[in-house]
Short mmCIF file of C-alpha atoms in Angstrom, two decimals:
data_model
loop_
_atom_site.label_atom_id
_atom_site.label_comp_id
_atom_site.label_asym_id
_atom_site.label_seq_id
_atom_site.Cartn_x
_atom_site.Cartn_y
_atom_site.Cartn_z
CA SER A 1 12.26 -2.94 14.03
CA GLN A 2 8.88 -1.83 12.78
CA LYS A 3 6.24 -4.42 13.20
CA ILE A 4 2.55 -4.78 12.16
CA GLU A 5 0.47 -7.43 13.95
CA GLN A 6 -2.83 -8.80 12.81
CA ASN A 7 -4.40 -11.87 14.42
CA SER A 8 -3.27 -14.89 12.45
CA GLU A 9 -6.15 -16.93 13.62
CA ALA A 10 -9.29 -16.75 11.49
CA LEU A 11 -12.33 -14.89 12.98
CA ASN A 12 -15.52 -16.94 12.71
CA ILE A 13 -18.83 -15.14 13.32
CA GLN A 14 -22.44 -15.53 12.56
CA GLU A 15 -24.20 -13.63 9.90
CA GLY A 16 -25.70 -10.41 11.22
CA LYS A 17 -23.15 -9.89 13.93
CA THR A 18 -20.43 -7.25 14.03
CA ALA A 19 -16.95 -8.40 13.08
CA THR A 20 -14.09 -6.59 14.73
CA LEU A 21 -10.60 -7.07 13.44
CA THR A 22 -7.39 -5.66 15.09
CA CYS A 23 -4.27 -4.16 13.78
CA ASN A 24 -1.43 -3.43 16.26
CA TYR A 25 1.90 -1.86 15.48
CA THR A 26 5.16 -1.25 17.23
CA ASN A 27 8.22 1.04 16.53
CA TYR A 28 6.10 2.99 14.12
CA SER A 29 4.62 6.42 13.88
CA PRO A 30 2.35 6.18 10.86
CA ALA A 31 0.78 9.26 9.29
CA TYR A 32 -2.06 7.05 7.97
CA LEU A 33 -3.56 3.62 8.05
CA GLN A 34 -5.39 1.78 5.27
CA TRP A 35 -7.56 -1.28 5.29
CA TYR A 36 -7.87 -3.58 2.28
CA ARG A 37 -9.91 -6.68 1.48
CA GLN A 38 -8.25 -9.62 -0.27
CA ASP A 39 -10.09 -12.61 -1.69
CA PRO A 40 -8.24 -15.88 -2.42
CA GLY A 41 -6.05 -15.70 -5.51
CA ARG A 42 -6.86 -12.04 -6.10
CA GLY A 43 -5.14 -8.69 -5.43
CA PRO A 44 -6.21 -6.58 -2.42
CA VAL A 45 -8.96 -4.09 -2.81
CA PHE A 46 -8.84 -0.75 -0.97
CA LEU A 47 -11.56 -0.14 1.66
CA LEU A 48 -10.81 2.83 3.96
CA LEU A 49 -8.06 5.21 4.94
CA ILE A 50 -7.72 6.96 8.22
CA ARG A 51 -5.16 9.62 9.06
CA GLU A 52 -3.21 10.04 12.40
CA ASN A 53 -5.25 13.10 13.35
CA GLU A 54 -8.61 11.21 12.87
CA LYS A 55 -10.15 8.97 15.46
CA GLU A 56 -12.79 7.31 13.43
CA LYS A 57 -13.97 6.80 9.75
CA ARG A 58 -17.05 5.27 8.44
CA LYS A 59 -18.18 3.88 5.14
CA GLU A 60 -21.52 2.18 4.88
CA ARG A 61 -21.24 -0.88 7.13
CA LEU A 62 -17.59 -0.38 7.69
CA LYS A 63 -15.98 1.55 10.62
CA VAL A 64 -12.33 2.10 11.35
CA THR A 65 -10.75 3.57 14.48
CA PHE A 66 -7.20 4.73 14.96
CA ASP A 67 -5.62 5.07 18.42
CA THR A 68 -2.07 6.38 18.09
CA THR A 69 -1.62 6.11 21.85
CA LEU A 70 -2.46 2.46 21.96
CA LYS A 71 -0.81 1.93 18.50
CA GLN A 72 -3.91 0.17 17.37
CA SER A 73 -6.60 0.26 14.69
CA LEU A 74 -9.89 -1.51 14.90
CA PHE A 75 -11.86 -2.43 11.82
CA HIS A 76 -15.58 -3.21 12.26
CA ILE A 77 -18.10 -4.71 9.84
CA THR A 78 -21.62 -4.32 11.14
CA ALA A 79 -24.46 -6.61 10.04
CA SER A 80 -21.94 -9.03 8.54
CA GLN A 81 -22.82 -11.22 5.59
CA PRO A 82 -21.30 -14.37 4.16
CA ALA A 83 -20.10 -12.27 1.23
CA ASP A 84 -17.86 -10.37 3.70
CA SER A 85 -15.78 -13.55 4.17
CA ALA A 86 -12.22 -12.63 3.01
CA THR A 87 -8.80 -11.68 4.38
CA TYR A 88 -8.53 -8.11 5.65
CA LEU A 89 -5.19 -6.41 5.50
CA CYS A 90 -4.09 -3.31 7.28
CA ALA A 91 -1.37 -1.14 5.81
CA LEU A 92 0.64 1.63 7.48
CA GLY A 93 2.51 4.54 6.05
CA PRO A 94 4.84 6.11 5.59
CA ALA A 95 7.53 3.59 5.96
CA SER A 96 10.89 4.43 7.52
CA GLY A 97 12.76 6.84 5.34
CA GLY A 98 9.67 8.84 4.54
CA SER A 99 8.45 6.88 1.57
CA TYR A 100 4.62 7.12 1.32
CA ILE A 101 4.42 3.54 0.17
CA PRO A 102 2.46 1.70 2.85
CA THR A 103 3.67 -1.45 4.67
CA PHE A 104 1.23 -4.26 4.81
CA GLY A 105 0.36 -6.64 7.65
CA ARG A 106 -0.31 -10.35 7.10
CA GLY A 107 -4.01 -9.98 7.35
CA THR A 108 -6.80 -11.67 9.29
CA SER A 109 -9.19 -14.11 7.71
CA LEU A 110 -12.87 -13.45 8.42
CA ILE A 111 -15.43 -16.17 7.96
CA VAL A 112 -19.05 -15.25 8.24
CA HIS A 113 -21.38 -18.26 8.73
CA PRO A 114 -25.01 -18.09 7.44
CA GLU B 1 -13.08 -2.97 -10.72
CA ALA B 2 -9.62 -1.35 -11.07
CA ASP B 3 -8.23 -0.95 -14.59
CA ILE B 4 -4.93 -2.71 -13.94
CA TYR B 5 -4.04 -5.90 -15.69
CA GLN B 6 -1.56 -8.64 -15.27
CA THR B 7 -0.52 -11.49 -17.63
CA PRO B 8 -0.11 -14.30 -17.41
CA ARG B 9 -2.41 -15.15 -14.44
CA TYR B 10 -0.68 -18.49 -13.93
CA LEU B 11 2.75 -19.60 -15.07
CA VAL B 12 4.64 -22.86 -14.58
CA ILE B 13 8.20 -22.83 -15.90
CA GLY B 14 11.42 -24.67 -15.51
CA THR B 15 14.52 -23.64 -13.69
CA GLY B 16 16.89 -21.31 -15.62
CA LYS B 17 14.22 -19.90 -17.91
CA LYS B 18 13.82 -16.12 -18.49
CA ILE B 19 10.35 -14.78 -17.81
CA THR B 20 8.62 -11.48 -17.99
CA LEU B 21 5.48 -10.69 -15.97
CA GLU B 22 3.39 -8.00 -17.62
CA CYS B 23 1.51 -5.25 -15.80
CA SER B 24 -0.51 -2.47 -17.48
CA GLN B 25 -2.89 0.25 -16.07
CA THR B 26 -5.21 2.57 -17.86
CA MET B 27 -5.71 5.07 -15.07
CA GLY B 28 -2.75 7.29 -15.98
CA HIS B 29 -1.13 6.73 -12.52
CA ASP B 30 2.45 7.86 -12.13
CA LYS B 31 3.30 5.39 -9.30
CA MET B 32 3.49 1.63 -9.91
CA TYR B 33 4.61 -1.16 -7.67
CA TRP B 34 5.50 -4.87 -7.66
CA TYR B 35 4.78 -6.98 -4.49
CA GLN B 36 5.59 -10.57 -3.75
CA GLN B 37 3.19 -12.54 -1.51
CA ASP B 38 3.37 -16.05 -0.23
CA PRO B 39 0.22 -17.72 1.16
CA GLY B 40 -0.78 -16.26 4.50
CA MET B 41 2.06 -13.83 4.44
CA GLU B 42 2.55 -10.03 4.03
CA LEU B 43 2.93 -8.36 0.77
CA HIS B 44 6.59 -7.59 0.30
CA LEU B 45 7.59 -4.58 -1.96
CA ILE B 46 10.17 -5.65 -4.49
CA HIS B 47 10.10 -2.76 -7.00
CA TYR B 48 8.46 0.56 -7.50
CA SER B 49 8.38 3.41 -9.87
CA TYR B 50 7.33 7.14 -9.44
CA GLY B 51 7.20 7.72 -13.22
CA VAL B 52 8.69 7.08 -16.61
CA ASN B 53 12.33 6.13 -16.44
CA SER B 54 12.25 5.93 -12.61
CA THR B 55 12.64 2.59 -10.89
CA GLU B 56 13.66 1.71 -7.34
CA LYS B 57 14.28 -1.50 -5.44
CA GLY B 58 11.90 -2.18 -2.60
CA ASP B 59 12.34 -3.62 0.88
CA LEU B 60 12.65 -7.28 -0.19
CA SER B 61 15.78 -8.23 -2.01
CA SER B 62 14.86 -9.56 -5.38
CA GLU B 63 16.77 -10.93 -8.31
CA SER B 64 14.21 -9.50 -10.69
CA THR B 65 14.44 -6.26 -12.71
CA VAL B 66 11.86 -3.83 -13.88
CA SER B 67 11.53 -1.12 -16.51
CA ARG B 68 9.22 1.93 -16.97
CA ILE B 69 9.33 3.20 -20.51
CA ARG B 70 5.69 4.08 -20.70
CA THR B 71 3.46 5.42 -17.94
CA GLU B 72 0.96 2.59 -18.38
CA HIS B 73 3.36 -0.31 -18.50
CA PHE B 74 5.61 -1.76 -15.69
CA PRO B 75 6.99 -5.26 -16.60
CA LEU B 76 9.01 -7.38 -14.25
CA THR B 77 11.74 -9.74 -15.57
CA LEU B 78 13.48 -12.71 -14.05
CA GLU B 79 16.58 -13.58 -16.07
CA SER B 80 16.97 -17.02 -14.62
CA ALA B 81 14.02 -18.48 -12.76
CA ARG B 82 14.68 -20.62 -9.68
CA PRO B 83 12.35 -22.63 -7.43
CA SER B 84 12.78 -19.94 -4.69
CA HIS B 85 11.03 -17.47 -6.98
CA THR B 86 7.82 -19.52 -6.76
CA SER B 87 5.32 -17.04 -5.32
CA GLN B 88 2.35 -14.78 -6.17
CA TYR B 89 3.38 -11.50 -7.85
CA LEU B 90 1.02 -8.53 -7.51
CA CYS B 91 1.33 -5.29 -9.49
CA ALA B 92 -0.37 -2.04 -8.15
CA SER B 93 -0.57 1.59 -9.08
CA SER B 94 -1.58 4.79 -7.31
CA GLU B 95 -1.83 8.48 -7.99
CA GLY B 96 1.27 10.63 -7.92
CA GLY B 97 2.36 13.28 -5.48
CA THR B 98 3.12 12.96 -1.81
CA GLY B 99 0.57 11.85 0.79
CA ALA B 100 -1.52 8.77 1.31
CA TYR B 101 -3.17 7.31 -1.82
CA GLU B 102 -4.97 4.11 -2.17
CA GLN B 103 -3.30 1.41 -4.17
CA TYR B 104 -5.08 -0.38 -7.00
CA PHE B 105 -3.99 -3.94 -7.47
CA GLY B 106 -4.01 -6.23 -10.39
CA PRO B 107 -5.32 -9.82 -10.07
CA GLY B 108 -1.74 -11.23 -9.64
CA THR B 109 0.44 -13.74 -11.39
CA ARG B 110 0.92 -17.12 -9.66
CA LEU B 111 4.43 -18.27 -10.62
CA THR B 112 5.62 -21.81 -10.08
CA VAL B 113 9.30 -22.69 -10.97
CA THR B 114 9.98 -26.40 -11.21
#
């Protein structure tokens, strides 16, 4: 069955360092991958989208890579700040059957210490 | 800030009650979605709509029902609430057409059934 794996353990890093979060998937051939940020008690907020024919995407301090051979996406936040502390979700689409509705992973919690 | 609203934000209700969770968006999006999310877990799609008078069940079996009479409004109804319905319910919308589109999420409704 299709599976999306994100590290369930929280990532703790010091302010100013680069945070790297991982999204692995199996039994899936996604046409695109999205990253969202979710704060406690709130809905997710879209950050970046990368398509299967793209290797890398950047937006300000954020960078996403997409390796369809390794079936993995890496999400980087450079010069991290305490305000970056949140849970980061990856979402893959399309789901089986061709629907373009993305399927979400559980997310990884990032804690940036001042 | 996305223009998508959910009410109520929090609801505590007894078993057997009928409840309706409201969701409205002012972006004119054709596609709308309902997700259920338990703490630390994935978002599970329970219903979606591609436009007025279009509703479909999602991947997660749910005893809830939805309606889409107006583009901007996508309420979710539980005819008889049970403790197993206790969860966070997130409404989202996205642009229409095929392809990958970011989803805009509301703030969520935290439902507790006693």
